[in-house]
Short mmCIF file of C-alpha atoms in Angstrom, two decimals:
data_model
loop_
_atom_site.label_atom_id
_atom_site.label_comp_id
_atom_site.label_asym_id
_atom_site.label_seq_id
_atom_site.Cartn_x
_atom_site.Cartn_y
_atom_site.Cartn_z
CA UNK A 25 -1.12 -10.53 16.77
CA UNK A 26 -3.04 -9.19 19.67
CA UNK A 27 -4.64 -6.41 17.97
CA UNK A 28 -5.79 -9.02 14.90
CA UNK A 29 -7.26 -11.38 17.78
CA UNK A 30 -9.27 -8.16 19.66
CA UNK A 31 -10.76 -7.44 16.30
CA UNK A 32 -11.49 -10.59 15.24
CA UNK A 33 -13.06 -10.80 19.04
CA UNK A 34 -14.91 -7.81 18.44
CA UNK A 35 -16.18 -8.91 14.98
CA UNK A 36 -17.46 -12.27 17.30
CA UNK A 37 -19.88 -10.24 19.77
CA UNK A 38 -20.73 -7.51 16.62
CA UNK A 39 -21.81 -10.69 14.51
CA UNK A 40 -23.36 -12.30 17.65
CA UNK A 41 -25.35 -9.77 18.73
CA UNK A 42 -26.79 -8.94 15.34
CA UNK A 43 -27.66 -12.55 15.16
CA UNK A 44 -29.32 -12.13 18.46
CA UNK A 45 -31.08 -8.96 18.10
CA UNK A 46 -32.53 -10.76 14.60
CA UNK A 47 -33.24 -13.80 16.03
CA UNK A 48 -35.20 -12.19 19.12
CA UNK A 49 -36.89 -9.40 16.77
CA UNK A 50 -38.27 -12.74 14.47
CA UNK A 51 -39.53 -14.39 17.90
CA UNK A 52 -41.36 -10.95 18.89
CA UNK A 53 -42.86 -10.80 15.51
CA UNK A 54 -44.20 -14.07 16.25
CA UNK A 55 -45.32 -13.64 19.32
CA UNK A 56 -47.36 -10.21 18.29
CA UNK A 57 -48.82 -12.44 15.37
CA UNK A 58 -50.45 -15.39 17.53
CA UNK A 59 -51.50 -12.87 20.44
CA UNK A 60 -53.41 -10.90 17.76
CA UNK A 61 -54.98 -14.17 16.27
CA UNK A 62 -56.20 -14.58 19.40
CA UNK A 63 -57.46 -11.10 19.44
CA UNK A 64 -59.36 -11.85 16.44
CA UNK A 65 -60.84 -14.58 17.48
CA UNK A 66 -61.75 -13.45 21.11
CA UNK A 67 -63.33 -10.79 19.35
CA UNK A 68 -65.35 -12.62 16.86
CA UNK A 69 -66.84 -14.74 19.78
CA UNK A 70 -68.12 -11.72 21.72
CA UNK A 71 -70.55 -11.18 19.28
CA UNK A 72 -71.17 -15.07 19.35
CA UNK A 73 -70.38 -15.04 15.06
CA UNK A 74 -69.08 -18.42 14.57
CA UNK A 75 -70.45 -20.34 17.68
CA UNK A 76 -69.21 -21.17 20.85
CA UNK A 77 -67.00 -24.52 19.93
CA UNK A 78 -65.95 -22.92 16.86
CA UNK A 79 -64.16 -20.34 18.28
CA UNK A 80 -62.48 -22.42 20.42
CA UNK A 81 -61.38 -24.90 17.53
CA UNK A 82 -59.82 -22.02 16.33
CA UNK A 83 -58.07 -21.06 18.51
CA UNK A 84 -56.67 -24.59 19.48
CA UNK A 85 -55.98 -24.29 15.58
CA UNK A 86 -54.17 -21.48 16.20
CA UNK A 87 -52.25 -22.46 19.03
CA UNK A 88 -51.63 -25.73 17.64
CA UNK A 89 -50.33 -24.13 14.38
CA UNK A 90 -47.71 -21.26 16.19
CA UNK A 91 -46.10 -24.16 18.30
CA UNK A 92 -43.92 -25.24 15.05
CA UNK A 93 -42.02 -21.75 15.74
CA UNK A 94 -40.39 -23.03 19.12
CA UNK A 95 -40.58 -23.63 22.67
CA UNK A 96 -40.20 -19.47 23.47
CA UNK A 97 -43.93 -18.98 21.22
CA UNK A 98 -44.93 -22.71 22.50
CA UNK A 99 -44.48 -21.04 26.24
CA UNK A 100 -46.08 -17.32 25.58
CA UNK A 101 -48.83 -19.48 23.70
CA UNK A 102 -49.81 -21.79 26.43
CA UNK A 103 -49.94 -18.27 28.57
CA UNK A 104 -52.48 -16.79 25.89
CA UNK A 105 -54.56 -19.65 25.26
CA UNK A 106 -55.02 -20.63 28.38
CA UNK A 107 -55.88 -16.82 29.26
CA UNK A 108 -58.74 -16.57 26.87
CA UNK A 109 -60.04 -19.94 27.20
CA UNK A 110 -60.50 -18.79 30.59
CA UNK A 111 -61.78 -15.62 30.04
CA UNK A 112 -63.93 -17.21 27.65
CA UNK A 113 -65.86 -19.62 30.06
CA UNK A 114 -66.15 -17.26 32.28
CA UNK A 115 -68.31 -14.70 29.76
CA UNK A 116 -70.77 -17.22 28.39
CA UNK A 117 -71.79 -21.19 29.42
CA UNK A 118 -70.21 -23.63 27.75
CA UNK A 119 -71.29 -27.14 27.35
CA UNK A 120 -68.12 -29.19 27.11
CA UNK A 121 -64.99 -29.76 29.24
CA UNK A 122 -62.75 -27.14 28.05
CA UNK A 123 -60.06 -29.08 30.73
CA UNK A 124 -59.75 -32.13 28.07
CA UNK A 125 -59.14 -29.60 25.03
CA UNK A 126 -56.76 -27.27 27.24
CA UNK A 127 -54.55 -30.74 27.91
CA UNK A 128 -54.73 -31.67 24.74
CA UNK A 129 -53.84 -28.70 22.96
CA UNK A 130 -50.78 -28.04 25.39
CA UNK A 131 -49.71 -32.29 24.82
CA UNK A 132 -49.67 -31.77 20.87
CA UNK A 133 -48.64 -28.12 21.16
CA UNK A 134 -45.45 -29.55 23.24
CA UNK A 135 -44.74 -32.04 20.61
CA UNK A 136 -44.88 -29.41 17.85
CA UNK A 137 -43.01 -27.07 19.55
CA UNK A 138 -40.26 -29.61 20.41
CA UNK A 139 -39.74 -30.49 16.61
CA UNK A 140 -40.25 -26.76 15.89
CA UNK A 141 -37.67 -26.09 18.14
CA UNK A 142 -35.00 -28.83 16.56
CA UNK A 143 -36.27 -27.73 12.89
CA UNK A 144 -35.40 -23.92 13.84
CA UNK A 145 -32.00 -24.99 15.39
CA UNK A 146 -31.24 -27.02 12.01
CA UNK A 147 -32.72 -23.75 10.03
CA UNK A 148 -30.39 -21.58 11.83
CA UNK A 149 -26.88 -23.83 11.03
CA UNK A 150 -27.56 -23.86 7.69
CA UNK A 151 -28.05 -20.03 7.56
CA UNK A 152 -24.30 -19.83 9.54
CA UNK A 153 -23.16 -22.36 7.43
CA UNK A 154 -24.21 -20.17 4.16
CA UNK A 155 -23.11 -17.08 5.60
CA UNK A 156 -19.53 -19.26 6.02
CA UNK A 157 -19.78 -20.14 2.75
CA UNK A 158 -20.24 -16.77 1.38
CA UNK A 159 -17.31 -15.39 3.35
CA UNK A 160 -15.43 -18.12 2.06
CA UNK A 161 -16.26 -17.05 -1.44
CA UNK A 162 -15.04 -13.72 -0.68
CA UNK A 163 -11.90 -14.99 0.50
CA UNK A 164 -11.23 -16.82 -2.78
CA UNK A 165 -12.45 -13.94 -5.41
CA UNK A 166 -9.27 -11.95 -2.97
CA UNK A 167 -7.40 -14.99 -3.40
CA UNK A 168 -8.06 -15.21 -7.48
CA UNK A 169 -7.20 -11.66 -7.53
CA UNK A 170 -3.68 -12.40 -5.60
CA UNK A 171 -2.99 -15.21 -7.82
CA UNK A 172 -3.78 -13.54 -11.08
CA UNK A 173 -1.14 -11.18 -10.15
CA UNK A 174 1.04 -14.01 -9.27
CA UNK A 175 0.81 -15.47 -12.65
CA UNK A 176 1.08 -11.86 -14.05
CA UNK A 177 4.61 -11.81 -12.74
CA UNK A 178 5.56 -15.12 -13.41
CA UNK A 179 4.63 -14.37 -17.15
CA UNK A 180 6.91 -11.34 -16.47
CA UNK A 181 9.73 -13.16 -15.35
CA UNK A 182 9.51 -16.22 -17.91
CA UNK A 183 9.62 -13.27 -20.57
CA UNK A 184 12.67 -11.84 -18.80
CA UNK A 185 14.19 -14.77 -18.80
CA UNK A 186 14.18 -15.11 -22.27
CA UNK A 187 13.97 -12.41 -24.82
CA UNK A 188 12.78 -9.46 -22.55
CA UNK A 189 15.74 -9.46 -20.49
CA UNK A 190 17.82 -9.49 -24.13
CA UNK A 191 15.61 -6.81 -25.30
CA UNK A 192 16.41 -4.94 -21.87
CA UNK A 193 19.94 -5.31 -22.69
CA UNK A 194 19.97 -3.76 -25.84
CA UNK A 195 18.02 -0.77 -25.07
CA UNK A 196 20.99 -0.40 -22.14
CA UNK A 197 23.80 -1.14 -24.70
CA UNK A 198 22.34 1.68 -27.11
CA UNK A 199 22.41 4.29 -24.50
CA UNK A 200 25.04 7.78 -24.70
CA UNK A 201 28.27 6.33 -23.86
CA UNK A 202 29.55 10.29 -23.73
CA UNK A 203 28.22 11.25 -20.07
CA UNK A 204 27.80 9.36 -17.59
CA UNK A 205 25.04 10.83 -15.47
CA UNK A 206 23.04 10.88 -19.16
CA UNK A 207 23.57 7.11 -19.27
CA UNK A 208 22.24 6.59 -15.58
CA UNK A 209 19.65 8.89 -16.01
CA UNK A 210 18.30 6.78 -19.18
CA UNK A 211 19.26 3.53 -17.78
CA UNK A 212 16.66 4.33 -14.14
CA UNK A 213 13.94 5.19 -17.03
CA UNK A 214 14.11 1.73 -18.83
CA UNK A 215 14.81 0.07 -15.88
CA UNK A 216 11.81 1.42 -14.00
CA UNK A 217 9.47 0.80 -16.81
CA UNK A 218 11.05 -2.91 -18.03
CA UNK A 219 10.05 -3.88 -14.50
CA UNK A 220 6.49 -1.43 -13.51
CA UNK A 221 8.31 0.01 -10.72
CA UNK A 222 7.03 3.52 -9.89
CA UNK A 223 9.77 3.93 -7.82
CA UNK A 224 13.41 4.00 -8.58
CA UNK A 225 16.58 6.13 -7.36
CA UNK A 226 20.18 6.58 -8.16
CA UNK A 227 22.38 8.03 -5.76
CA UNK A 228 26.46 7.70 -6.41
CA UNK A 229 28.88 7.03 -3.91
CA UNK A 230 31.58 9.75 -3.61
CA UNK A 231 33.67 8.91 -0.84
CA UNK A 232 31.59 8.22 2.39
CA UNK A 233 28.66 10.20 1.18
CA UNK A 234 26.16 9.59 -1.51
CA UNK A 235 24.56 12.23 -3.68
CA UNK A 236 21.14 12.00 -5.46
CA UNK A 237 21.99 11.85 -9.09
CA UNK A 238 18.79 10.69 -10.96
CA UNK A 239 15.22 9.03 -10.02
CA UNK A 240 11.59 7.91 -10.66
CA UNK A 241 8.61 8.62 -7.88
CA UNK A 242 8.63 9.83 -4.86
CA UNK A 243 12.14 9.71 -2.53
CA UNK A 244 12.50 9.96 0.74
CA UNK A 245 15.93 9.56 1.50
CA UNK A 246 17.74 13.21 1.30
CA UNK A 247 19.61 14.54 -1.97
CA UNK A 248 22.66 13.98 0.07
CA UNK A 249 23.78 11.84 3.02
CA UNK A 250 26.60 9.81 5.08
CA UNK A 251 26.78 6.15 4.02
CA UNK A 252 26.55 5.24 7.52
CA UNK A 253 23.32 6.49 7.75
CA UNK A 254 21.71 3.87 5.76
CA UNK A 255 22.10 -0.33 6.56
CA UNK A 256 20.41 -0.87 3.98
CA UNK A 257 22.67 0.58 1.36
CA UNK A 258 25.90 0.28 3.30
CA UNK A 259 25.43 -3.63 3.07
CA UNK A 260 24.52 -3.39 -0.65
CA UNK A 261 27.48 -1.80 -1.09
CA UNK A 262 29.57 -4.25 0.87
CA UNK A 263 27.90 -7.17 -0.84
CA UNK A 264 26.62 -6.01 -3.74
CA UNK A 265 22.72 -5.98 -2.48
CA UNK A 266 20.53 -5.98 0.63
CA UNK A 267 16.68 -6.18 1.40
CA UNK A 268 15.08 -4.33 4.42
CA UNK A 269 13.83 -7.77 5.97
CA UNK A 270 17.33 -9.56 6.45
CA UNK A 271 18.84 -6.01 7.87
CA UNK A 272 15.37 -5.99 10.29
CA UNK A 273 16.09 -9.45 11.20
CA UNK A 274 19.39 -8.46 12.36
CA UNK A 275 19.52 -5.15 13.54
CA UNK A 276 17.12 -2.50 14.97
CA UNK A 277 16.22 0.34 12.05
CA UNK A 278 16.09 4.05 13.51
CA UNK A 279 16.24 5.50 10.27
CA UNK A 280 14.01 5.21 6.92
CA UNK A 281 15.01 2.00 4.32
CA UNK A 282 15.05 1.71 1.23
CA UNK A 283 12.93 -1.93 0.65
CA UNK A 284 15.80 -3.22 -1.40
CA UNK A 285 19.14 -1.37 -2.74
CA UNK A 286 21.71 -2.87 -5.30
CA UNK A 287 25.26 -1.44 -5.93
CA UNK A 288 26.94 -0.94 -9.04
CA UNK A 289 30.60 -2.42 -8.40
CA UNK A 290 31.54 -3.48 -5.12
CA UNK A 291 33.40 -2.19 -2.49
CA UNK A 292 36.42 0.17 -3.37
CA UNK A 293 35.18 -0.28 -6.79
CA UNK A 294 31.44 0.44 -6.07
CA UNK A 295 29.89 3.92 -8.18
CA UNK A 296 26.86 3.94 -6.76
CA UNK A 297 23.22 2.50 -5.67
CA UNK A 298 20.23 1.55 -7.65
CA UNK A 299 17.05 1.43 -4.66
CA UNK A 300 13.84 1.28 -4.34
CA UNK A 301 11.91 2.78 -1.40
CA UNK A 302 8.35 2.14 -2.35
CA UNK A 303 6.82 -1.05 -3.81
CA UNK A 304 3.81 -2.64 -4.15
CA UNK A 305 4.23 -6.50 -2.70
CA UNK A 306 2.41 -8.10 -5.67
CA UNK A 307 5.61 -6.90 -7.43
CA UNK A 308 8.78 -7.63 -4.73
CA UNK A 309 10.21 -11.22 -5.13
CA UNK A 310 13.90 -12.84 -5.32
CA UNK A 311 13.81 -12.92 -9.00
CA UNK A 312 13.25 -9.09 -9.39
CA UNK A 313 15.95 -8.32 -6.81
CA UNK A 314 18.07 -11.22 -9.09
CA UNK A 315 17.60 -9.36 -12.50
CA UNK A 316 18.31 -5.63 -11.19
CA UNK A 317 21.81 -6.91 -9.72
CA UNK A 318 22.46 -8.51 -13.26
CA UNK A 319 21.83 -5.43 -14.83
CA UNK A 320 23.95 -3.39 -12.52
CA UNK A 321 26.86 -5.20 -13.46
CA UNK A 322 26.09 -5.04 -16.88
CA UNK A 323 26.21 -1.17 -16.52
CA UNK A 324 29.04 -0.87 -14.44
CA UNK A 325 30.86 -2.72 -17.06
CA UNK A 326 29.88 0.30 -19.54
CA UNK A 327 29.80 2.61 -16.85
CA UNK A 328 33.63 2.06 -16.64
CA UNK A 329 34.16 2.58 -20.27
CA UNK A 330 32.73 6.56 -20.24
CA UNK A 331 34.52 7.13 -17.13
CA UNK A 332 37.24 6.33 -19.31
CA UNK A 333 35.93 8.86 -22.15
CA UNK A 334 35.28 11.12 -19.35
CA UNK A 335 38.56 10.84 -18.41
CA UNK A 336 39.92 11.97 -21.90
CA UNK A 337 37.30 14.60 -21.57
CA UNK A 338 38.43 16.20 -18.51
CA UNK A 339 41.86 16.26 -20.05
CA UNK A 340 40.36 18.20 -23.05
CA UNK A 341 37.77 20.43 -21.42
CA UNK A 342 39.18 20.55 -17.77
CA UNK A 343 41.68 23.61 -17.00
CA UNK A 344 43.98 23.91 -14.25
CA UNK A 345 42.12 26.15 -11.58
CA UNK A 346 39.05 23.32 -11.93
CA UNK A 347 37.32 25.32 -14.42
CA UNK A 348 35.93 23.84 -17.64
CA UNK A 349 35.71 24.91 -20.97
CA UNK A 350 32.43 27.00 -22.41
CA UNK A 351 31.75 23.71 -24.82
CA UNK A 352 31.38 21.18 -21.99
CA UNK A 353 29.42 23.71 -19.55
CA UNK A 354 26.82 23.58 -23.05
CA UNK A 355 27.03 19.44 -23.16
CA UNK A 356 26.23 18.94 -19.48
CA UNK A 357 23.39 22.07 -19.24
CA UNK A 358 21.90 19.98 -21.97
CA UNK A 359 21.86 16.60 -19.97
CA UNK A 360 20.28 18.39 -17.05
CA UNK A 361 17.34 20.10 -18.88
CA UNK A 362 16.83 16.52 -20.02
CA UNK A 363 16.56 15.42 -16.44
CA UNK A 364 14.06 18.66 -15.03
CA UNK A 365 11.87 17.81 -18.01
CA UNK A 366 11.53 14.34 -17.73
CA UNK A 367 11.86 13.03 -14.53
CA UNK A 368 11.71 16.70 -12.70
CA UNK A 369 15.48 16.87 -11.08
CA UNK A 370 15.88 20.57 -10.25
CA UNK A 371 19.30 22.23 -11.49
CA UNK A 372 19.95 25.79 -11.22
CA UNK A 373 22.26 28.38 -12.69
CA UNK A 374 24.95 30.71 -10.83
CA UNK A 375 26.49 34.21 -11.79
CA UNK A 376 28.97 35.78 -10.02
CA UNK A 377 31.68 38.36 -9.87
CA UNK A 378 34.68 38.83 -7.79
CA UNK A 379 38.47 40.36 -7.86
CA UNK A 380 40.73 37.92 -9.41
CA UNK A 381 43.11 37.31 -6.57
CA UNK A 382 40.34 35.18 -4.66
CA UNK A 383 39.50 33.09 -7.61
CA UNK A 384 41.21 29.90 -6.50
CA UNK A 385 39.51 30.50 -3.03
CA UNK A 386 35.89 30.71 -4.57
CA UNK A 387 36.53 28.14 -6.87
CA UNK A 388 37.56 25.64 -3.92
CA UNK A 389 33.50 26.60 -2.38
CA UNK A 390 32.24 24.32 -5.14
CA UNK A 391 31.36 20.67 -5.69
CA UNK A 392 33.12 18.24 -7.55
CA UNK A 393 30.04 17.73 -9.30
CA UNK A 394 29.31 21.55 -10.32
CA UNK A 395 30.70 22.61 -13.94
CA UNK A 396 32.39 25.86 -13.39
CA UNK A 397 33.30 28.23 -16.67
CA UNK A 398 35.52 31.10 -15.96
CA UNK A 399 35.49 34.51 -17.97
CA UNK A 400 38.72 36.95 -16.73
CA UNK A 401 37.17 40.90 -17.46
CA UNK A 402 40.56 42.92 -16.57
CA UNK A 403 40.92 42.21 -12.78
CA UNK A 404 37.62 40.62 -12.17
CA UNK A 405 36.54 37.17 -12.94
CA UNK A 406 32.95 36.16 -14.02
CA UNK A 407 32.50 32.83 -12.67
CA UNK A 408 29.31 30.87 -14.40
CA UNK A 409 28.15 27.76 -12.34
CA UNK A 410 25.74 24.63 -12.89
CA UNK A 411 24.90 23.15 -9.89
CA UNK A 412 23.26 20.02 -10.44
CA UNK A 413 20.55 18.41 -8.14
CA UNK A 414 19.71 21.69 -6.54
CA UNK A 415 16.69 23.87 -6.22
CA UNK A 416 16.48 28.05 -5.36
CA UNK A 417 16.46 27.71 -1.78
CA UNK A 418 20.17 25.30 -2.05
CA UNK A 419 21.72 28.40 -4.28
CA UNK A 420 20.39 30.85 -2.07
CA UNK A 421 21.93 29.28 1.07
CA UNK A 422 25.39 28.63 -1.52
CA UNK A 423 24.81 33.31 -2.45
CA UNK A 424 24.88 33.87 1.20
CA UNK A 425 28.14 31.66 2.29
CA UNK A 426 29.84 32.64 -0.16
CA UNK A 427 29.02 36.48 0.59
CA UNK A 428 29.73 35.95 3.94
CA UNK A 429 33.53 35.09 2.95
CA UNK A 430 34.08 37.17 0.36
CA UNK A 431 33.06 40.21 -1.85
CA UNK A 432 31.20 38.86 -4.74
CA UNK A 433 28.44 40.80 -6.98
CA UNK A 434 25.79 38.47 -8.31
CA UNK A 435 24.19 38.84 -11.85
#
C-alpha cells in the first residue's frame, strides 16, 4: 500500500510540474509576443510612419488586446506600455495628455485581464477534466478487456457444465486401462487442454514422499520430495484440495506453492496430486478448482480398477527377486518414450554386470518404480534397468553408488 501511494504521489508532482512548466512556457510565449508588438510599433514611430497618435492607438490596441491572456501578461504589459509611452514622449512632442490614455488603458486593461484571468482558469478545468476523462476511458477499454475474459470463462464453465464436462468424461473413460502411469499421463494432457492450463503436474504419493510422474509446463517443485515439505499439498491430501491463499492466510510459506493442488483419494487411500504452480488469474476461480476435484474422483475410481489389472500383472510378469519379465520391461519402455516425446519426461536406460551372489543386494539399490529384467550368463547376472523420471546426470550419480558398493561392469 505504501509503495502504490509514493507512486501515485510521484505521478502527482510528475503531472504537476509538466502542467506547470506548460502553463509557464504558454505565459512566456505570450509575454515575448506583446513585448515584440511593442517593438514593432516603437519602431515604426521612430521613423514617424503612421503618426504620432496612431502609434499610440496601437499600442493601447495592443495592450488592450494581450490583457484577455491574464493578470501575469496584464502586469508585464502595464510594465511595457507604460515604458514606451514614456520613452515615447520623451523622443518627440506630443500634443495630448498621454496621462488620460495611460489610465485608461490600464482601467479597461484590468477589466480584461480579470475576465481573462477567470476565462483561463475555466479553460484550464476543462482541459483536467478531459485529460480525466481520457484516463477514465483507458481504465474502461482495461476494464472491457477484463470482462471479456470474464465472460470468456463463464461461457467456459456454462459449457462444462453441460456437455463439455460429459465430453471431458468420455475422452477420460476411453483412456488405456492397462498402465496406470499411461492413463495419468493422458488424463494431465486432456485435462490441461479441456481447461487452457499451460501448467499441470502429477506427482504420486508413495509413502511420505511424492515422486514426479507426469506434467505440462514448466515445474518447479523437485522430481522428488517429503510431503511435509509442501502445505499446500499436504492439506490437499488431507482434505482432498487446498489453494495457496487459505494456507497464506493461516500459516507463514518458506517454501514454493503450488497455486492450487487436488488429491486423487483421500487420506490412507490418496494416490497422488493433480497441481498447478503457474496460472494466469483471468483463468483461477472456485468453479475451475470445483471441476478438477470432480474429475479426480472420477479417475481414482478407474485408477483403482488398473491397479487391480496391475495387480494381476505383477503376478504374471513379476518374479521373486523383484525382477520382471522381458515382455513387461517392452510394455512400460513403450509408455515412457510416449512421455519424452510428448510432454518431454526424461527416462534413461541401465546395463550392468555383476557376480551372481550379490544379485539380491543390487537389486534392493533400486526403486519401486524402476522395471528391472534379469539375464543369468553362467555366474554373472546382466541386470537391464528403466529408470523412469530420470535424466544422465541421476544414472550417473545411481553408476557411481552402486560402484562404490560393489563390483559391477557397465555396458
Amino acid at each position: 500500500m505504501k509503495t502504490k501511494l509514493k507512486k501515485s504521489k510521484k505521478n502527482y508532482r510528475h503531472e504537476y510540474l509538466k502542467y506547470f512548466n506548460t502553463e509557464y512556457k504558454r505565459d512566456l510565449m505570450r509575454a515575448l509576443e506583446l513585448l515584440l508588438a511593442f517593438l514593432l510599433l516603437w519602431s515604426v514611430s521612430y521613423f514617424n510612419l503612421p503618426g504620432k497618435f496612431l502609434t499610440i492607438i496601437g499600442m493601447v490596441i495592443v495592450f488592450t488586446w494581450s490583457a484577455r491572456y491574464g493578470l501575469l501578461i496584464y502586469l508585464v504589459g502595464i510594465i511595457v506600455f507604460e515604458v514606451f509611452i514614456f520613452s515615447l514622449t520623451k523622443r518627440i512632442n506630443i500634443d495630448f495628455q498621454t496621462d488620460v490614455i495611460s489610465s485608461f488603458t490600464i482601467i479597461s486593461g484590468l477589466v480584461i485581464a480579470i475576465i481573462g484571468e477567470m476565462l483561463n482558469k475555466r479553460i484550464r478545468v476543462l482541459e483536467n477534466e478531459n485529460k480525466r476523462l481520457m484516463l477514465d476511458q483507458e481504465k474502461l477499454n482495461e476494464n472491457i478487456g477484463t470482462l471479456r475474459n470474464i465472460i470468456s470463462q463463464l461461457q467456459m464453465r456454462v459449457y462444462s457444465e453441460g456437455e463439455g464436462l460429459i465430453v471431458l468424461l468420455e475422452k477420460l473413460r476411453e483412456l488405456e486401462t492397462l498402465d496406470v502411469d499411461e492413463m495419468i499421463t493422458r488424463a494431465v494432457d486432456i485435462i490441461a487442454s479441456f481447461f487452457d492450463l499451460e501448467n499441470l503436474q502429477f506427482y504420486r504419493l508413495e509413502g511420505r514422499f511424492l515422486r514426479f510422474i507426469t506434467g505440462i509446463g514448466h515445474k518447479n517443485l523437485p522430481n522428488t520430495f517429503r510431503l511435509d515439505d509442501s502445505k499446500v499439498i499436504k492439506k490437499a491430501i488431507t482434505d482432498g484440495r487446498a489453494t495457496l491463499t487459505e494456507i497464506a492466510l493461516k500459516e507463514e510459506l518458506e517454501k514454493f506453492e503450488p497455486w492450487f493442488a487436488v488429491s486423487i483419494g483421500k487420506r490412507e487411500d490418496t494416490f497422488g496430486v493433480l497441481e498447478v504452480e503457474s496460472i494466469d488469474p483471468e483463468k483461477y476461480s472456485e468453479v475451475l478448482i470445483r471441476y478438477i476435484e470432480s474429475i479426480a474422483s472420477f479417475l481414482n475410481a478407474n485408477i483403482k480398477i488398473v491397479m487391480e489389472q496391475e495387480s494381476l500383472m505383477r503376478q504374471k510378469y513379476l518374479k521373486e527377486d523383484g525382477t520382471w519379465e522381458e515382455e513387461y520391461y517392452i510394455q512400460k519402455k513403450n509408455v515412457f518414450e510416449k512421455r519424452k516425446l510428448k510432454f518431454g519426461i526424461p527416462y534413461q536406460e541401465l546395463t550392468i554386470r555383476y557376480n551372481k551372489a550379490i544379485h539380491n543386494d543390487v537389486v534392493s539399490e533400486f526403486r519401486k518404480s524402476d522395471v528391472i529384467v534379469k539375464h543369468e550368463l553362467g555366474n554373472s547376472v546382466m541386470l537391464k534397468v528403466l529408470l523412469p523420471v530420470c535424466d544422465e546426470s541421476g544414472k550417473m550419480k545411481l553408476i557411481e553408488r552402486l560402484r562404490g558398493k560393489y563390483e559391477i561392469t557397465e555396458y
